[in-house]
PDB file of C-alpha atoms and ligand atoms in Angstrom:
ATOM      1  CA  MET D   1     354.053 110.444 131.182  1.00  0.00           C
ATOM      2  CA  VAL D   2     353.233 107.107 129.641  1.00  0.00           C
ATOM      3  CA  ILE D   3     349.558 106.371 129.460  1.00  0.00           C
ATOM      4  CA  ARG D   4     349.011 102.647 129.519  1.00  0.00           C
ATOM      5  CA  LYS D   5     346.135 101.416 127.480  1.00  0.00           C
ATOM      6  CA  ARG D   6     343.720  99.462 129.645  1.00  0.00           C
ATOM      7  CA  TYR D   7     342.073  96.631 127.851  1.00  0.00           C
ATOM      8  CA  ILE D   8     338.614  95.834 129.119  1.00  0.00           C
ATOM      9  CA  PHE D   9     338.381  92.143 128.466  1.00  0.00           C
ATOM     10  CA  ILE D  10     335.688  90.263 130.395  1.00  0.00           C
ATOM     11  CA  THR D  11     335.079  86.531 130.191  1.00  0.00           C
ATOM     12  CA  VAL D  12     332.010  84.588 131.249  1.00  0.00           C
ATOM     13  CA  GLU D  13     332.553  81.033 132.398  1.00  0.00           C
ATOM     14  CA  GLY D  14     330.567  78.169 133.822  1.00  0.00           C
ATOM     15  CA  GLY D  15     329.378  74.648 133.240  1.00  0.00           C
ATOM     16  CA  ASP D  16     326.973  73.617 130.514  1.00  0.00           C
ATOM     17  CA  GLY D  17     323.643  75.407 130.803  1.00  0.00           C
ATOM     18  CA  SER D  18     324.857  77.701 133.585  1.00  0.00           C
ATOM     19  CA  GLY D  19     323.602  80.721 131.638  1.00  0.00           C
ATOM     20  CA  LYS D  20     326.818  81.977 130.036  1.00  0.00           C
ATOM     21  CA  THR D  21     325.263  82.934 126.724  1.00  0.00           C
ATOM     22  CA  THR D  22     322.303  84.613 128.406  1.00  0.00           C
ATOM     23  CA  GLN D  23     324.488  86.538 130.880  1.00  0.00           C
ATOM     24  CA  SER D  24     327.038  87.532 128.219  1.00  0.00           C
ATOM     25  CA  ARG D  25     324.226  89.022 126.155  1.00  0.00           C
ATOM     26  CA  LEU D  26     322.593  90.815 129.109  1.00  0.00           C
ATOM     27  CA  LEU D  27     325.974  92.161 130.204  1.00  0.00           C
ATOM     28  CA  SER D  28     326.820  93.402 126.707  1.00  0.00           C
ATOM     29  CA  GLU D  29     323.465  95.164 126.446  1.00  0.00           C
ATOM     30  CA  TYR D  30     324.045  96.744 129.845  1.00  0.00           C
ATOM     31  CA  LEU D  31     327.510  97.970 128.836  1.00  0.00           C
ATOM     32  CA  VAL D  32     326.163  99.401 125.578  1.00  0.00           C
ATOM     33  CA  ARG D  33     323.541 101.290 127.593  1.00  0.00           C
ATOM     34  CA  LYS D  34     326.373 102.648 129.722  1.00  0.00           C
ATOM     35  CA  GLY D  35     327.993 104.007 126.558  1.00  0.00           C
ATOM     36  CA  PHE D  36     330.692 101.428 125.908  1.00  0.00           C
ATOM     37  CA  ASP D  37     331.520 100.135 122.480  1.00  0.00           C
ATOM     38  CA  VAL D  38     331.151  96.392 123.002  1.00  0.00           C
ATOM     39  CA  LEU D  39     332.200  93.275 121.138  1.00  0.00           C
ATOM     40  CA  LEU D  40     330.309  90.180 122.249  1.00  0.00           C
ATOM     41  CA  THR D  41     331.922  86.953 121.161  1.00  0.00           C
ATOM     42  CA  ARG D  42     332.222  83.324 122.196  1.00  0.00           C
ATOM     43  CA  GLU D  43     334.686  80.460 122.221  1.00  0.00           C
ATOM     44  CA  PRO D  44     335.273  78.466 120.193  1.00  0.00           C
ATOM     45  CA  GLY D  45     334.199  80.945 117.550  1.00  0.00           C
ATOM     46  CA  GLY D  46     334.718  84.436 116.264  1.00  0.00           C
ATOM     47  CA  SER D  47     336.071  83.429 112.873  1.00  0.00           C
ATOM     48  CA  VAL D  48     335.117  81.058 110.087  1.00  0.00           C
ATOM     49  CA  LEU D  49     337.997  78.754 110.971  1.00  0.00           C
ATOM     50  CA  ALA D  50     337.118  78.739 114.674  1.00  0.00           C
ATOM     51  CA  GLY D  51     333.467  78.121 113.801  1.00  0.00           C
ATOM     52  CA  ASN D  52     334.483  75.096 111.754  1.00  0.00           C
ATOM     53  CA  ILE D  53     336.658  73.834 114.595  1.00  0.00           C
ATOM     54  CA  ARG D  54     333.692  74.314 116.936  1.00  0.00           C
ATOM     55  CA  SER D  55     331.514  72.042 114.801  1.00  0.00           C
ATOM     56  CA  ILE D  56     334.182  69.342 114.822  1.00  0.00           C
ATOM     57  CA  ILE D  57     334.681  69.538 118.581  1.00  0.00           C
ATOM     58  CA  LEU D  58     330.983  69.494 119.462  1.00  0.00           C
ATOM     59  CA  ASP D  59     329.848  66.902 116.907  1.00  0.00           C
ATOM     60  CA  PRO D  60     328.803  63.766 118.826  1.00  0.00           C
ATOM     61  CA  LYS D  61     330.064  61.727 115.836  1.00  0.00           C
ATOM     62  CA  SER D  62     333.623  63.041 116.221  1.00  0.00           C
ATOM     63  CA  ASP D  63     336.027  60.562 117.796  1.00  0.00           C
ATOM     64  CA  ILE D  64     338.584  62.895 119.372  1.00  0.00           C
ATOM     65  CA  VAL D  65     341.240  61.956 121.921  1.00  0.00           C
ATOM     66  CA  PRO D  66     341.628  64.484 124.786  1.00  0.00           C
ATOM     67  CA  LEU D  67     344.951  65.840 123.527  1.00  0.00           C
ATOM     68  CA  SER D  68     343.519  66.534 120.061  1.00  0.00           C
ATOM     69  CA  GLU D  69     340.542  68.194 121.701  1.00  0.00           C
ATOM     70  CA  LEU D  70     342.914  70.462 123.621  1.00  0.00           C
ATOM     71  CA  PHE D  71     344.846  71.389 120.474  1.00  0.00           C
ATOM     72  CA  LEU D  72     341.628  72.104 118.574  1.00  0.00           C
ATOM     73  CA  PHE D  73     340.412  74.481 121.281  1.00  0.00           C
ATOM     74  CA  GLU D  74     343.790  76.202 121.374  1.00  0.00           C
ATOM     75  CA  ALA D  75     343.930  76.481 117.574  1.00  0.00           C
ATOM     76  CA  ALA D  76     340.509  78.118 117.564  1.00  0.00           C
ATOM     77  CA  ARG D  77     341.603  80.418 120.388  1.00  0.00           C
ATOM     78  CA  ALA D  78     344.787  81.565 118.634  1.00  0.00           C
ATOM     79  CA  GLN D  79     342.750  82.539 115.581  1.00  0.00           C
ATOM     80  CA  HIS D  80     340.047  84.226 117.663  1.00  0.00           C
ATOM     81  CA  ILE D  81     342.536  86.313 119.646  1.00  0.00           C
ATOM     82  CA  LYS D  82     344.591  87.414 116.693  1.00  0.00           C
ATOM     83  CA  LYS D  83     341.736  88.115 114.282  1.00  0.00           C
ATOM     84  CA  LEU D  84     339.006  89.449 116.523  1.00  0.00           C
ATOM     85  CA  ILE D  85     339.634  89.984 120.234  1.00  0.00           C
ATOM     86  CA  TYR D  86     342.976  91.740 120.120  1.00  0.00           C
ATOM     87  CA  PRO D  87     342.046  94.160 117.301  1.00  0.00           C
ATOM     88  CA  ALA D  88     338.793  95.040 119.104  1.00  0.00           C
ATOM     89  CA  LEU D  89     340.631  95.763 122.370  1.00  0.00           C
ATOM     90  CA  GLU D  90     343.161  97.878 120.484  1.00  0.00           C
ATOM     91  CA  MET D  91     340.249  99.905 119.094  1.00  0.00           C
ATOM     92  CA  GLY D  92     339.130 100.577 122.659  1.00  0.00           C
ATOM     93  CA  LYS D  93     336.182  98.208 122.634  1.00  0.00           C
ATOM     94  CA  VAL D  94     335.055  96.278 125.655  1.00  0.00           C
ATOM     95  CA  VAL D  95     335.223  92.593 124.783  1.00  0.00           C
ATOM     96  CA  VAL D  96     332.829  90.156 126.451  1.00  0.00           C
ATOM     97  CA  CYS D  97     333.718  86.573 125.688  1.00  0.00           C
ATOM     98  CA  ASP D  98     331.496  83.570 126.420  1.00  0.00           C
ATOM     99  CA  ARG D  99     334.111  81.021 127.662  1.00  0.00           C
ATOM    100  CA  PHE D 100     337.880  81.424 127.498  1.00  0.00           C
ATOM    101  CA  THR D 101     341.048  79.877 128.961  1.00  0.00           C
ATOM    102  CA  ASP D 102     339.494  78.900 132.319  1.00  0.00           C
ATOM    103  CA  ALA D 103     337.134  76.603 130.422  1.00  0.00           C
ATOM    104  CA  THR D 104     340.139  74.723 129.050  1.00  0.00           C
ATOM    105  CA  VAL D 105     341.553  74.293 132.554  1.00  0.00           C
ATOM    106  CA  ALA D 106     338.182  73.108 133.873  1.00  0.00           C
ATOM    107  CA  TYR D 107     337.116  70.829 130.985  1.00  0.00           C
ATOM    108  CA  GLN D 108     340.381  69.498 129.551  1.00  0.00           C
ATOM    109  CA  GLY D 109     342.292  69.670 132.851  1.00  0.00           C
ATOM    110  CA  TYR D 110     339.847  68.688 135.594  1.00  0.00           C
ATOM    111  CA  GLY D 111     337.369  66.939 133.286  1.00  0.00           C
ATOM    112  CA  ARG D 112     339.663  65.091 130.864  1.00  0.00           C
ATOM    113  CA  LYS D 113     342.608  64.958 133.286  1.00  0.00           C
ATOM    114  CA  LEU D 114     345.180  66.446 130.946  1.00  0.00           C
ATOM    115  CA  ASP D 115     348.269  67.950 132.543  1.00  0.00           C
ATOM    116  CA  LEU D 116     347.453  71.381 133.985  1.00  0.00           C
ATOM    117  CA  LYS D 117     350.941  72.745 133.328  1.00  0.00           C
ATOM    118  CA  LEU D 118     350.622  71.852 129.667  1.00  0.00           C
ATOM    119  CA  ILE D 119     347.186  73.470 129.507  1.00  0.00           C
ATOM    120  CA  ASN D 120     348.375  76.676 131.162  1.00  0.00           C
ATOM    121  CA  LYS D 121     351.317  76.849 128.780  1.00  0.00           C
ATOM    122  CA  LEU D 122     349.144  76.343 125.696  1.00  0.00           C
ATOM    123  CA  ASN D 123     346.522  78.773 127.032  1.00  0.00           C
ATOM    124  CA  SER D 124     349.150  81.429 127.402  1.00  0.00           C
ATOM    125  CA  ILE D 125     350.656  80.792 123.953  1.00  0.00           C
ATOM    126  CA  ALA D 126     347.286  80.779 122.195  1.00  0.00           C
ATOM    127  CA  SER D 127     346.092  83.940 123.904  1.00  0.00           C
ATOM    128  CA  VAL D 128     349.442  85.728 123.446  1.00  0.00           C
ATOM    129  CA  GLY D 129     349.474  86.267 127.192  1.00  0.00           C
ATOM    130  CA  LEU D 130     346.244  88.276 127.055  1.00  0.00           C
ATOM    131  CA  LYS D 131     344.326  87.892 130.301  1.00  0.00           C
ATOM    132  CA  PRO D 132     340.804  88.967 131.179  1.00  0.00           C
ATOM    133  CA  ILE D 133     340.560  91.782 133.724  1.00  0.00           C
ATOM    134  CA  LEU D 134     337.446  90.101 135.061  1.00  0.00           C
ATOM    135  CA  THR D 135     336.003  86.615 134.799  1.00  0.00           C
ATOM    136  CA  LEU D 136     332.450  85.901 135.894  1.00  0.00           C
ATOM    137  CA  TYR D 137     332.109  82.281 136.861  1.00  0.00           C
ATOM    138  CA  LEU D 138     328.440  81.266 136.859  1.00  0.00           C
ATOM    139  CA  ASP D 139     328.105  78.516 139.397  1.00  0.00           C
ATOM    140  CA  VAL D 140     325.332  75.965 139.035  1.00  0.00           C
ATOM    141  CA  MET D 141     324.933  72.340 140.118  1.00  0.00           C
ATOM    142  CA  PRO D 142     325.787  70.261 137.037  1.00  0.00           C
ATOM    143  CA  PHE D 143     322.460  68.412 137.061  1.00  0.00           C
ATOM    144  CA  ASP D 144     320.500  71.684 136.996  1.00  0.00           C
ATOM    145  CA  GLY D 145     322.716  73.233 134.327  1.00  0.00           C
ATOM    146  CA  LEU D 146     322.535  70.214 132.054  1.00  0.00           C
ATOM    147  CA  SER D 147     318.774  69.988 132.444  1.00  0.00           C
ATOM    148  CA  ARG D 148     318.481  73.668 131.567  1.00  0.00           C
ATOM    149  CA  ALA D 149     320.782  73.289 128.591  1.00  0.00           C
ATOM    150  CA  LYS D 150     318.497  70.568 127.276  1.00  0.00           C
ATOM    151  CA  GLY D 151     315.385  72.619 128.050  1.00  0.00           C
ATOM    152  CA  LEU D 152     314.195  70.091 130.611  1.00  0.00           C
ATOM    153  CA  ASN D 153     313.997  72.603 133.471  1.00  0.00           C
ATOM    154  CA  GLY D 154     315.404  70.154 135.988  1.00  0.00           C
ATOM    155  CA  LYS D 155     312.946  67.389 135.130  1.00  0.00           C
ATOM    156  CA  SER D 156     315.477  64.795 134.159  1.00  0.00           C
ATOM    157  CA  TYR D 157     318.933  64.341 132.801  1.00  0.00           C
ATOM    158  CA  GLY D 158     319.049  62.073 129.810  1.00  0.00           C
ATOM    159  CA  TYR D 159     320.712  61.763 126.436  1.00  0.00           C
ATOM    160  CA  GLY D 160     321.099  64.358 123.736  1.00  0.00           C
ATOM    161  CA  GLY D 161     323.202  67.499 123.725  1.00  0.00           C
ATOM    162  CA  ASP D 162     326.596  68.036 122.103  1.00  0.00           C
ATOM    163  CA  ARG D 163     329.639  65.763 122.442  1.00  0.00           C
ATOM    164  CA  ILE D 164     330.778  67.366 125.699  1.00  0.00           C
ATOM    165  CA  GLU D 165     327.327  67.767 127.258  1.00  0.00           C
ATOM    166  CA  ARG D 166     326.852  64.010 126.798  1.00  0.00           C
ATOM    167  CA  LYS D 167     329.649  63.226 129.258  1.00  0.00           C
ATOM    168  CA  SER D 168     328.672  61.794 132.644  1.00  0.00           C
ATOM    169  CA  ILE D 169     327.496  63.884 135.594  1.00  0.00           C
ATOM    170  CA  ARG D 170     330.773  62.894 137.265  1.00  0.00           C
ATOM    171  CA  PHE D 171     332.710  64.608 134.463  1.00  0.00           C
ATOM    172  CA  HIS D 172     330.655  67.772 134.926  1.00  0.00           C
ATOM    173  CA  GLU D 173     331.212  67.631 138.684  1.00  0.00           C
ATOM    174  CA  ASP D 174     334.970  67.517 138.055  1.00  0.00           C
ATOM    175  CA  VAL D 175     334.601  70.511 135.726  1.00  0.00           C
ATOM    176  CA  ARG D 176     332.782  72.447 138.452  1.00  0.00           C
ATOM    177  CA  LYS D 177     335.493  71.554 140.965  1.00  0.00           C
ATOM    178  CA  GLY D 178     338.039  72.871 138.466  1.00  0.00           C
ATOM    179  CA  TYR D 179     336.260  76.176 138.110  1.00  0.00           C
ATOM    180  CA  LEU D 180     335.837  76.593 141.870  1.00  0.00           C
ATOM    181  CA  GLU D 181     339.515  75.839 142.499  1.00  0.00           C
ATOM    182  CA  GLN D 182     340.548  78.332 139.831  1.00  0.00           C
ATOM    183  CA  ALA D 183     338.236  80.934 141.368  1.00  0.00           C
ATOM    184  CA  LYS D 184     339.886  80.408 144.733  1.00  0.00           C
ATOM    185  CA  LYS D 185     343.376  80.599 143.279  1.00  0.00           C
ATOM    186  CA  TYR D 186     342.713  83.712 141.190  1.00  0.00           C
ATOM    187  CA  SER D 187     340.169  85.346 143.461  1.00  0.00           C
ATOM    188  CA  ARG D 188     341.014  88.869 142.320  1.00  0.00           C
ATOM    189  CA  ARG D 189     340.159  88.080 138.711  1.00  0.00           C
ATOM    190  CA  ILE D 190     337.526  85.353 138.949  1.00  0.00           C
ATOM    191  CA  LYS D 191     334.288  86.211 140.703  1.00  0.00           C
ATOM    192  CA  VAL D 192     331.850  83.459 141.561  1.00  0.00           C
ATOM    193  CA  VAL D 193     328.250  84.277 140.680  1.00  0.00           C
ATOM    194  CA  LYS D 194     325.749  81.940 142.244  1.00  0.00           C
ATOM    195  CA  THR D 195     323.121  81.541 139.553  1.00  0.00           C
ATOM    196  CA  GLN D 196     319.627  82.497 140.630  1.00  0.00           C
ATOM    197  CA  GLU D 197     316.255  81.059 139.693  1.00  0.00           C
ATOM    198  CA  THR D 198     315.918  83.527 136.821  1.00  0.00           C
ATOM    199  CA  ALA D 199     318.415  85.015 134.404  1.00  0.00           C
ATOM    200  CA  GLU D 200     317.301  88.535 135.380  1.00  0.00           C
ATOM    201  CA  LYS D 201     318.149  87.946 139.044  1.00  0.00           C
ATOM    202  CA  THR D 202     321.528  86.559 138.094  1.00  0.00           C
ATOM    203  CA  HIS D 203     322.120  89.608 135.890  1.00  0.00           C
ATOM    204  CA  ILE D 204     321.669  91.893 138.919  1.00  0.00           C
ATOM    205  CA  LEU D 205     324.539  90.090 140.662  1.00  0.00           C
ATOM    206  CA  VAL D 206     326.644  90.370 137.508  1.00  0.00           C
ATOM    207  CA  LYS D 207     325.985  94.106 137.208  1.00  0.00           C
ATOM    208  CA  ASP D 208     327.078  94.678 140.814  1.00  0.00           C
ATOM    209  CA  ILE D 209     330.399  92.992 140.195  1.00  0.00           C
ATOM    210  CA  VAL D 210     331.032  94.696 136.864  1.00  0.00           C
ATOM    211  CA  ASP D 211     330.175  98.144 138.252  1.00  0.00           C
ATOM    212  CA  LYS D 212     332.825  97.702 140.921  1.00  0.00           C
ATOM    213  CA  VAL D 213     335.475  96.817 138.354  1.00  0.00           C
ATOM    214  CA  LEU D 214     334.764  99.399 135.656  1.00  0.00           C
TER     215      LEU D 214
HETATM  216  N1  ATP Z 301     319.280  81.748 136.070  1.00  0.00           N
HETATM  217  C1  ATP Z 301     318.532  81.014 135.248  1.00  0.00           C
HETATM  218  N2  ATP Z 301     317.458  80.362 135.718  1.00  0.00           N
HETATM  219  C2  ATP Z 301     316.714  79.582 134.922  1.00  0.00           C
HETATM  220  N3  ATP Z 301     316.945  79.392 133.631  1.00  0.00           N
HETATM  221  C3  ATP Z 301     317.977  80.036 133.086  1.00  0.00           C
HETATM  222  C4  ATP Z 301     318.837  80.862 133.862  1.00  0.00           C
HETATM  223  N4  ATP Z 301     319.818  81.346 133.057  1.00  0.00           N
HETATM  224  C5  ATP Z 301     319.578  80.837 131.858  1.00  0.00           C
HETATM  225  N5  ATP Z 301     318.474  80.074 131.842  1.00  0.00           N
HETATM  226  C6  ATP Z 301     317.931  79.298 130.722  1.00  0.00           C
HETATM  227  O1  ATP Z 301     318.726  78.112 130.677  1.00  0.00           O
HETATM  228  C7  ATP Z 301     319.046  77.767 129.332  1.00  0.00           C
HETATM  229  C8  ATP Z 301     320.547  77.735 129.151  1.00  0.00           C
HETATM  230  O2  ATP Z 301     321.056  79.078 129.244  1.00  0.00           O
HETATM  231  P1  ATP Z 301     322.288  79.536 128.350  1.00  0.00           P
HETATM  232  O3  ATP Z 301     322.134  79.057 126.947  1.00  0.00           O
HETATM  233  O4  ATP Z 301     322.496  80.982 128.584  1.00  0.00           O
HETATM  234  O5  ATP Z 301     323.449  78.702 129.078  1.00  0.00           O
HETATM  235  P2  ATP Z 301     324.901  78.397 128.565  1.00  0.00           P
HETATM  236  O6  ATP Z 301     325.737  78.339 129.791  1.00  0.00           O
HETATM  237  O7  ATP Z 301     325.291  79.361 127.506  1.00  0.00           O
HETATM  238  O8  ATP Z 301     324.678  76.971 127.958  1.00  0.00           O
HETATM  239  P3  ATP Z 301     325.673  76.143 127.008  1.00  0.00           P
HETATM  240  O9  ATP Z 301     326.681  75.551 127.931  1.00  0.00           O
HETATM  241  O10 ATP Z 301     324.765  75.119 126.404  1.00  0.00           O
HETATM  242  O11 ATP Z 301     326.250  77.115 126.028  1.00  0.00           O
HETATM  243  C9  ATP Z 301     318.346  78.778 128.463  1.00  0.00           C
HETATM  244  O12 ATP Z 301     317.123  78.213 128.064  1.00  0.00           O
HETATM  245  C10 ATP Z 301     318.136  79.984 129.391  1.00  0.00           C
HETATM  246  O13 ATP Z 301     317.024  80.749 129.030  1.00  0.00           O
HETATM  247 MG1   MG Z 302     326.016  78.994 125.580  1.00  0.00          MG
END
């Protein structure tokens, strides 16, 4: 009998300020309490190279055309997968990743309007075909998310933030549309989590979904 190794790879997605980092951390802590060996990581990141790429991408002073932006994200992803995510999964760890390939579809595809076929192809090359078993998409209205990300608690939406957060509300609405369409298309993998008024309440919804999958 061949026993197939089951990788437990979970990604957390959503617009800016939707609570990805908070929920990824709460989920990791929950999984550790349940006895899993967990690697919590984020994109772009997970290696020195990817961290450097992250600073270039998010620097408001960077003048990057959409195609270069796509390649930079994919370069960071290839490094992240090969150096960190894949080895951790092979060791039997649960990997929780704050953003992954769906973010590229939503931001570079729906936001920047790059060709979706090209994005899917590059996503699959960079991630060596590795797919999450579960993706939690944290849904929030862009205005609320951006205000939260800037610590304004919904008071106003102004300037500041990183290079991508500074894009127009329209851009962020396109990103949200991208995520929702992906969630519809891949409804078995992507679960929509309607973000609640507190992170703790949202975490309860996340736990329910994760418990059903694990
Ligand atoms: N459900 C929630 N209700 C209210 N505030 C929240 C909620 N979830 C997170 N926050 C707060 O909103 C801010 C943004 O959360 P967080 O950094 O987790 O979002 P993010 O999606 O990782 O943002 P970014 O896109 O900037 O990485 C934080 O100050 C966090 O404490
Ligand atoms: Mg974050």
